[in-house]
Amino acid sequence: MKTTKYYIAAITAFVTWGLFSLVLRPIHDYPSLDILFFRVFSCSILMLLIAFLFKRKKIKETIAIFKAMPKSEKRKSILLNIGGSAFLMANWFTFIYAMNHVSIKAASLAYLVCPILTTLLAYFILKEKLLKTQWISVGLSISGCLLLSYTDIMDMLFSIVIGLTYAAYLVSQRANKNFDKFIVLTFHITLAALFLVPFYPSYGGPVPTEFRFYFCIETIAILFTIVPLFLNLYALSGINSSTVGMLLNINPMIAFGLAAFVFKENITPLQITAYGIIFAAVLVFNSHHLFAIKQKYILSSKDSRQT
């Protein structure tokens, strides 16, 4: 039951990301690179301001922890954080491109593939153990993704690239445990911003002038980037990356609902069946935790009646 707060953090993050298309679609006529540039730059500026205004003590503690590490641990930490930034940046660009230039369904499929890839990477790299029911859940997820890819194999291939970048991010950050999560996230986003700055003059379009663009970008930066990423890293400090990865299925299921009911994309019975299977997979994967919550509720009810 001590893990409930980490589950809540992960679920909140993925519900938020599931609603991402609501704020991304209004600026779909802007180039994907421009959206990426302004998103990363805005996030970096905001997080640096917060860090230097309110987190100076944590910055000093982080530097002290890093200096006290053995050389091998320092190298590992540098690789984990630089790699995390690279994975995050690659994931953002491919996701924005798919959302605005392929389809919302293609983007949502990426985050159905991602939990499978995360679970497999966590099993082979981090040696995280899985229950039999959780392996059954992985099998259900694979079958659901195969059903979805049957209608469009190119969407599936594109989705694997997006899913793999975020799966690599989740697994790498599960091993990155030594530092304050907000400082880590600030480092990841600021490094991504520094990497992108030299490319902006050559690859960025004309500076946008519409209020709509900047309103959407700042909303994306705060509500759909900083908050859910922080919650995601917090969740990884308390539960396995494979569990966080499987909860990630919440994101595409919400996105799928928006594609069907808000954006009126064509939805087939096969796709509905596939998403139903994947929803069942999420419940099966987390059934041990759901059962523990139910048991605690039953016991507390009995105790209250006895008193």
CSV table of C-alpha atoms in Angstrom, one decimal:
chain,number,residue,atom,x,y,z
A,1,MET,CA,0.0,0.0,0.0
A,2,LYS,CA,3.0,2.3,0.4
A,3,THR,CA,3.2,2.4,-3.4
A,4,THR,CA,-0.3,3.9,-3.9
A,5,LYS,CA,1.0,7.5,-4.1
A,6,TYR,CA,3.4,6.5,-6.9
A,7,TYR,CA,0.6,4.8,-8.8
A,8,ILE,CA,-1.5,8.0,-8.4
A,9,ALA,CA,1.5,10.1,-9.7
A,10,ALA,CA,1.9,7.9,-12.8
A,11,ILE,CA,-1.8,7.7,-13.5
A,12,THR,CA,-2.2,11.5,-13.2
A,13,ALA,CA,0.8,12.0,-15.6
A,14,PHE,CA,-0.6,9.7,-18.2
A,15,VAL,CA,-4.2,11.0,-18.0
A,16,THR,CA,-2.7,14.5,-18.7
A,17,TRP,CA,-0.7,13.3,-21.7
A,18,GLY,CA,-3.8,11.5,-23.0
A,19,LEU,CA,-5.4,15.0,-23.4
A,20,PHE,CA,-2.3,16.4,-25.3
A,21,SER,CA,-4.0,16.4,-28.7
A,22,LEU,CA,-6.5,19.0,-27.4
A,23,VAL,CA,-3.8,21.7,-27.2
A,24,LEU,CA,-1.5,20.4,-29.9
A,25,ARG,CA,-4.1,20.1,-32.8
A,26,PRO,CA,-4.9,23.9,-32.7
A,27,ILE,CA,-1.3,24.6,-33.8
A,28,HIS,CA,-1.0,21.7,-36.3
A,29,ASP,CA,-0.4,24.1,-39.2
A,30,TYR,CA,3.0,25.1,-37.6
A,31,PRO,CA,6.0,22.9,-38.5
A,32,SER,CA,6.8,20.1,-36.0
A,33,LEU,CA,10.3,21.4,-35.5
A,34,ASP,CA,9.1,24.9,-34.6
A,35,ILE,CA,6.7,23.4,-32.0
A,36,LEU,CA,9.6,21.3,-30.6
A,37,PHE,CA,12.0,24.3,-30.5
A,38,PHE,CA,9.5,26.6,-28.6
A,39,ARG,CA,8.3,23.8,-26.3
A,40,VAL,CA,11.9,22.9,-25.2
A,41,PHE,CA,13.0,26.5,-24.9
A,42,SER,CA,10.0,27.5,-22.9
A,43,CYS,CA,10.3,24.5,-20.5
A,44,SER,CA,14.0,25.1,-20.0
A,45,ILE,CA,13.5,28.8,-19.2
A,46,LEU,CA,10.7,28.1,-16.8
A,47,MET,CA,12.5,25.3,-15.0
A,48,LEU,CA,15.8,27.2,-14.7
A,49,LEU,CA,13.9,30.1,-13.1
A,50,ILE,CA,12.1,27.8,-10.6
A,51,ALA,CA,15.4,26.0,-9.8
A,52,PHE,CA,17.4,29.1,-9.2
A,53,LEU,CA,14.6,30.9,-7.3
A,54,PHE,CA,13.3,28.1,-5.1
A,55,LYS,CA,15.7,25.1,-5.4
A,56,ARG,CA,19.1,26.6,-4.7
A,57,LYS,CA,19.6,24.3,-1.7
A,58,LYS,CA,18.7,21.2,-3.8
A,59,ILE,CA,21.2,22.4,-6.5
A,60,LYS,CA,24.0,22.6,-3.9
A,61,GLU,CA,23.0,19.1,-2.5
A,62,THR,CA,23.0,17.6,-6.0
A,63,ILE,CA,26.5,19.0,-6.8
A,64,ALA,CA,27.8,17.7,-3.5
A,65,ILE,CA,26.4,14.3,-4.1
A,66,PHE,CA,27.9,14.2,-7.6
A,67,LYS,CA,31.3,15.3,-6.3
A,68,ALA,CA,31.3,12.6,-3.6
A,69,MET,CA,30.6,9.8,-6.1
A,70,PRO,CA,33.4,7.4,-7.2
A,71,LYS,CA,34.6,7.9,-10.8
A,72,SER,CA,32.7,4.9,-12.1
A,73,GLU,CA,29.4,6.2,-10.6
A,74,LYS,CA,30.1,9.7,-12.0
A,75,ARG,CA,30.5,8.2,-15.5
A,76,LYS,CA,27.3,6.2,-15.1
A,77,SER,CA,25.4,9.2,-13.9
A,78,ILE,CA,26.6,11.4,-16.8
A,79,LEU,CA,25.7,8.8,-19.3
A,80,LEU,CA,22.2,8.3,-17.7
A,81,ASN,CA,21.4,12.0,-17.7
A,82,ILE,CA,22.8,12.8,-21.2
A,83,GLY,CA,21.1,9.7,-22.6
A,84,GLY,CA,17.8,10.6,-20.8
A,85,SER,CA,17.9,14.1,-22.4
A,86,ALA,CA,18.6,12.6,-25.9
A,87,PHE,CA,15.8,10.0,-25.6
A,88,LEU,CA,13.3,12.7,-24.4
A,89,MET,CA,14.1,15.0,-27.3
A,90,ALA,CA,13.9,12.3,-29.9
A,91,ASN,CA,10.6,11.1,-28.4
A,92,TRP,CA,9.1,14.6,-28.4
A,93,PHE,CA,10.0,15.3,-32.1
A,94,THR,CA,8.7,12.0,-33.4
A,95,PHE,CA,5.5,12.2,-31.4
A,96,ILE,CA,4.7,15.8,-32.5
A,97,TYR,CA,5.4,14.8,-36.1
A,98,ALA,CA,3.1,11.8,-35.9
A,99,MET,CA,0.4,13.7,-34.1
A,100,ASN,CA,0.3,16.5,-36.7
A,101,HIS,CA,1.4,14.8,-39.9
A,102,VAL,CA,0.4,11.1,-39.7
A,103,SER,CA,-2.6,10.7,-37.4
A,104,ILE,CA,-3.6,10.8,-33.7
A,105,LYS,CA,-4.1,7.0,-33.9
A,106,ALA,CA,-0.5,6.5,-35.1
A,107,ALA,CA,0.8,8.6,-32.2
A,108,SER,CA,-1.5,6.8,-29.7
A,109,LEU,CA,-0.3,3.4,-31.0
A,110,ALA,CA,3.3,4.4,-30.1
A,111,TYR,CA,2.3,4.6,-26.5
A,112,LEU,CA,0.6,1.2,-26.7
A,113,VAL,CA,3.8,-0.3,-28.0
A,114,CYS,CA,5.9,1.6,-25.5
A,115,PRO,CA,4.7,-0.4,-22.4
A,116,ILE,CA,5.7,-3.6,-24.0
A,117,LEU,CA,9.1,-2.3,-24.9
A,118,THR,CA,9.5,-0.8,-21.4
A,119,THR,CA,8.6,-4.1,-19.8
A,120,LEU,CA,11.0,-6.1,-21.9
A,121,LEU,CA,13.9,-3.6,-21.5
A,122,ALA,CA,13.3,-3.5,-17.7
A,123,TYR,CA,13.3,-7.3,-17.6
A,124,PHE,CA,16.5,-7.8,-19.6
A,125,ILE,CA,18.5,-4.7,-18.5
A,126,LEU,CA,17.2,-3.9,-15.0
A,127,LYS,CA,16.4,-7.5,-14.1
A,128,GLU,CA,12.9,-6.5,-12.9
A,129,LYS,CA,10.9,-9.6,-12.0
A,130,LEU,CA,7.4,-10.1,-13.4
A,131,LEU,CA,4.5,-12.2,-12.0
A,132,LYS,CA,2.8,-14.7,-14.2
A,133,THR,CA,-0.3,-12.5,-14.5
A,134,GLN,CA,2.0,-9.7,-15.7
A,135,TRP,CA,3.5,-11.8,-18.4
A,136,ILE,CA,-0.1,-12.6,-19.5
A,137,SER,CA,-0.8,-8.9,-19.6
A,138,VAL,CA,2.3,-8.4,-21.8
A,139,GLY,CA,0.9,-11.1,-24.1
A,140,LEU,CA,-2.5,-9.4,-24.2
A,141,SER,CA,-0.9,-6.0,-25.1
A,142,ILE,CA,1.1,-7.6,-27.9
A,143,SER,CA,-2.0,-9.2,-29.4
A,144,GLY,CA,-3.8,-5.8,-29.2
A,145,CYS,CA,-1.0,-4.0,-30.9
A,146,LEU,CA,-0.8,-6.7,-33.6
A,147,LEU,CA,-4.5,-6.2,-34.3
A,148,LEU,CA,-4.0,-2.5,-34.7
A,149,SER,CA,-1.0,-2.9,-36.9
A,150,TYR,CA,-3.0,-5.2,-39.2
A,151,THR,CA,-4.8,-2.2,-40.7
A,152,ASP,CA,-1.7,-0.1,-41.2
A,153,ILE,CA,1.8,-1.6,-40.9
A,154,MET,CA,3.6,1.8,-41.5
A,155,ASP,CA,1.8,3.3,-38.5
A,156,MET,CA,3.1,0.4,-36.5
A,157,LEU,CA,6.7,0.9,-37.7
A,158,PHE,CA,6.6,4.6,-36.9
A,159,SER,CA,5.0,3.9,-33.5
A,160,ILE,CA,7.9,1.5,-32.6
A,161,VAL,CA,10.4,4.3,-33.1
A,162,ILE,CA,8.4,6.7,-30.8
A,163,GLY,CA,7.7,4.0,-28.2
A,164,LEU,CA,11.3,2.8,-28.1
A,165,THR,CA,12.6,6.3,-27.3
A,166,TYR,CA,10.3,6.7,-24.4
A,167,ALA,CA,10.8,3.2,-23.1
A,168,ALA,CA,14.6,3.8,-23.1
A,169,TYR,CA,13.9,7.1,-21.2
A,170,LEU,CA,11.8,5.3,-18.5
A,171,VAL,CA,14.3,2.4,-18.1
A,172,SER,CA,17.4,4.8,-17.9
A,173,GLN,CA,15.7,7.0,-15.3
A,174,ARG,CA,14.7,4.1,-13.1
A,175,ALA,CA,18.4,3.5,-12.7
A,176,ASN,CA,19.0,7.3,-12.1
A,177,LYS,CA,18.1,7.4,-8.4
A,178,ASN,CA,20.7,9.6,-6.7
A,179,PHE,CA,19.5,13.1,-7.3
A,180,ASP,CA,16.4,15.4,-6.7
A,181,LYS,CA,13.9,14.6,-9.5
A,182,PHE,CA,13.1,18.3,-10.3
A,183,ILE,CA,16.9,19.1,-10.7
A,184,VAL,CA,17.3,16.0,-12.9
A,185,LEU,CA,14.4,17.0,-15.1
A,186,THR,CA,15.7,20.6,-15.4
A,187,PHE,CA,19.1,19.2,-16.5
A,188,HIS,CA,17.4,16.9,-19.1
A,189,ILE,CA,15.3,19.7,-20.6
A,190,THR,CA,18.1,22.4,-20.5
A,191,LEU,CA,20.6,20.1,-22.2
A,192,ALA,CA,18.0,19.4,-24.9
A,193,ALA,CA,17.5,23.2,-25.3
A,194,LEU,CA,21.3,23.8,-25.6
A,195,PHE,CA,21.5,21.0,-28.2
A,196,LEU,CA,18.7,22.6,-30.2
A,197,VAL,CA,19.8,26.2,-30.1
A,198,PRO,CA,22.4,26.0,-32.9
A,199,PHE,CA,19.8,24.4,-35.2
A,200,TYR,CA,17.1,27.0,-34.7
A,201,PRO,CA,18.5,29.7,-37.1
A,202,SER,CA,18.8,27.1,-39.9
A,203,TYR,CA,15.7,24.9,-39.3
A,204,GLY,CA,13.3,27.2,-37.5
A,205,GLY,CA,10.6,29.0,-39.4
A,206,PRO,CA,9.5,32.6,-39.2
A,207,VAL,CA,8.9,33.7,-35.6
A,208,PRO,CA,5.2,33.1,-34.9
A,209,THR,CA,3.2,36.2,-34.2
A,210,GLU,CA,-0.2,34.6,-33.2
A,211,PHE,CA,-1.3,34.7,-29.5
A,212,ARG,CA,-2.8,31.2,-30.1
A,213,PHE,CA,0.6,29.7,-30.8
A,214,TYR,CA,2.2,31.1,-27.6
A,215,PHE,CA,-0.8,30.3,-25.5
A,216,CYS,CA,-0.7,26.6,-26.7
A,217,ILE,CA,3.1,26.4,-26.3
A,218,GLU,CA,3.1,27.7,-22.7
A,219,THR,CA,0.2,25.3,-21.9
A,220,ILE,CA,2.1,22.5,-23.4
A,221,ALA,CA,5.3,23.5,-21.5
A,222,ILE,CA,3.6,23.7,-18.1
A,223,LEU,CA,0.7,21.3,-18.1
A,224,PHE,CA,1.8,18.8,-20.6
A,225,THR,CA,5.5,18.7,-20.1
A,226,ILE,CA,6.9,19.9,-16.7
A,227,VAL,CA,4.1,18.6,-14.5
A,228,PRO,CA,3.6,15.1,-16.0
A,229,LEU,CA,7.3,14.5,-16.5
A,230,PHE,CA,8.0,15.4,-12.9
A,231,LEU,CA,5.2,13.1,-11.8
A,232,ASN,CA,6.6,10.4,-14.0
A,233,LEU,CA,10.1,10.6,-12.5
A,234,TYR,CA,8.5,10.6,-9.0
A,235,ALA,CA,6.6,7.5,-9.8
A,236,LEU,CA,9.8,5.8,-11.0
A,237,SER,CA,11.3,6.4,-7.6
A,238,GLY,CA,8.7,4.1,-5.9
A,239,ILE,CA,7.5,1.5,-8.5
A,240,ASN,CA,9.2,-0.5,-11.2
A,241,SER,CA,9.7,1.0,-14.7
A,242,SER,CA,7.7,-2.0,-16.1
A,243,THR,CA,4.7,-1.0,-14.0
A,244,VAL,CA,5.0,2.7,-15.0
A,245,GLY,CA,5.3,1.5,-18.6
A,246,MET,CA,2.2,-0.5,-18.4
A,247,LEU,CA,0.2,2.3,-16.8
A,248,LEU,CA,1.3,4.4,-19.8
A,249,ASN,CA,-1.4,2.6,-21.8
A,250,ILE,CA,-3.9,5.1,-20.1
A,251,ASN,CA,-2.4,7.8,-22.3
A,252,PRO,CA,-3.2,6.3,-25.8
A,253,MET,CA,-6.6,5.0,-24.6
A,254,ILE,CA,-7.7,8.6,-23.8
A,255,ALA,CA,-6.1,9.8,-27.1
A,256,PHE,CA,-8.0,7.1,-29.0
A,257,GLY,CA,-11.3,8.3,-27.4
A,258,LEU,CA,-10.5,11.9,-28.4
A,259,ALA,CA,-9.7,10.8,-31.9
A,260,ALA,CA,-13.0,9.0,-32.2
A,261,PHE,CA,-15.4,11.4,-30.4
A,262,VAL,CA,-13.7,14.8,-30.7
A,263,PHE,CA,-11.7,14.8,-33.9
A,264,LYS,CA,-14.0,12.3,-35.7
A,265,GLU,CA,-11.2,10.1,-37.1
A,266,ASN,CA,-12.5,6.9,-38.7
A,267,ILE,CA,-12.6,4.2,-36.0
A,268,THR,CA,-13.2,0.5,-37.0
A,269,PRO,CA,-14.6,-2.3,-34.8
A,270,LEU,CA,-11.2,-4.0,-35.0
A,271,GLN,CA,-9.5,-1.0,-33.4
A,272,ILE,CA,-12.2,-0.9,-30.7
A,273,THR,CA,-11.6,-4.6,-30.0
A,274,ALA,CA,-7.8,-4.0,-29.8
A,275,TYR,CA,-8.1,-1.1,-27.4
A,276,GLY,CA,-10.4,-3.2,-25.3
A,277,ILE,CA,-7.8,-6.0,-25.1
A,278,ILE,CA,-5.1,-3.5,-24.1
A,279,PHE,CA,-7.4,-1.9,-21.4
A,280,ALA,CA,-7.9,-5.5,-20.0
A,281,ALA,CA,-4.1,-5.9,-20.1
A,282,VAL,CA,-3.6,-2.8,-17.9
A,283,LEU,CA,-6.0,-4.2,-15.3
A,284,VAL,CA,-4.4,-7.7,-15.3
A,285,PHE,CA,-0.9,-6.2,-15.0
A,286,ASN,CA,-1.9,-4.2,-11.9
A,287,SER,CA,-4.4,-6.7,-10.5
A,288,HIS,CA,-2.1,-7.5,-7.5
A,289,HIS,CA,-2.1,-3.8,-6.5
A,290,LEU,CA,-5.9,-3.4,-7.1
A,291,PHE,CA,-6.5,-6.6,-5.1
A,292,ALA,CA,-4.4,-5.2,-2.2
A,293,ILE,CA,-6.4,-2.0,-2.2
A,294,LYS,CA,-9.7,-4.0,-2.1
A,295,GLN,CA,-8.4,-6.2,0.7
A,296,LYS,CA,-7.4,-3.1,2.8
A,297,TYR,CA,-10.9,-1.6,2.1
A,298,ILE,CA,-12.6,-4.8,3.3
A,299,LEU,CA,-10.5,-5.0,6.4
A,300,SER,CA,-11.0,-1.4,7.3
A,301,SER,CA,-14.8,-1.8,6.8
A,302,LYS,CA,-14.8,-4.8,9.2
A,303,ASP,CA,-12.8,-2.9,11.8
A,304,SER,CA,-15.1,0.1,11.6
A,305,ARG,CA,-18.2,-2.1,12.1
A,306,GLN,CA,-16.6,-3.9,15.1
A,307,THR,CA,-15.8,-0.6,16.8
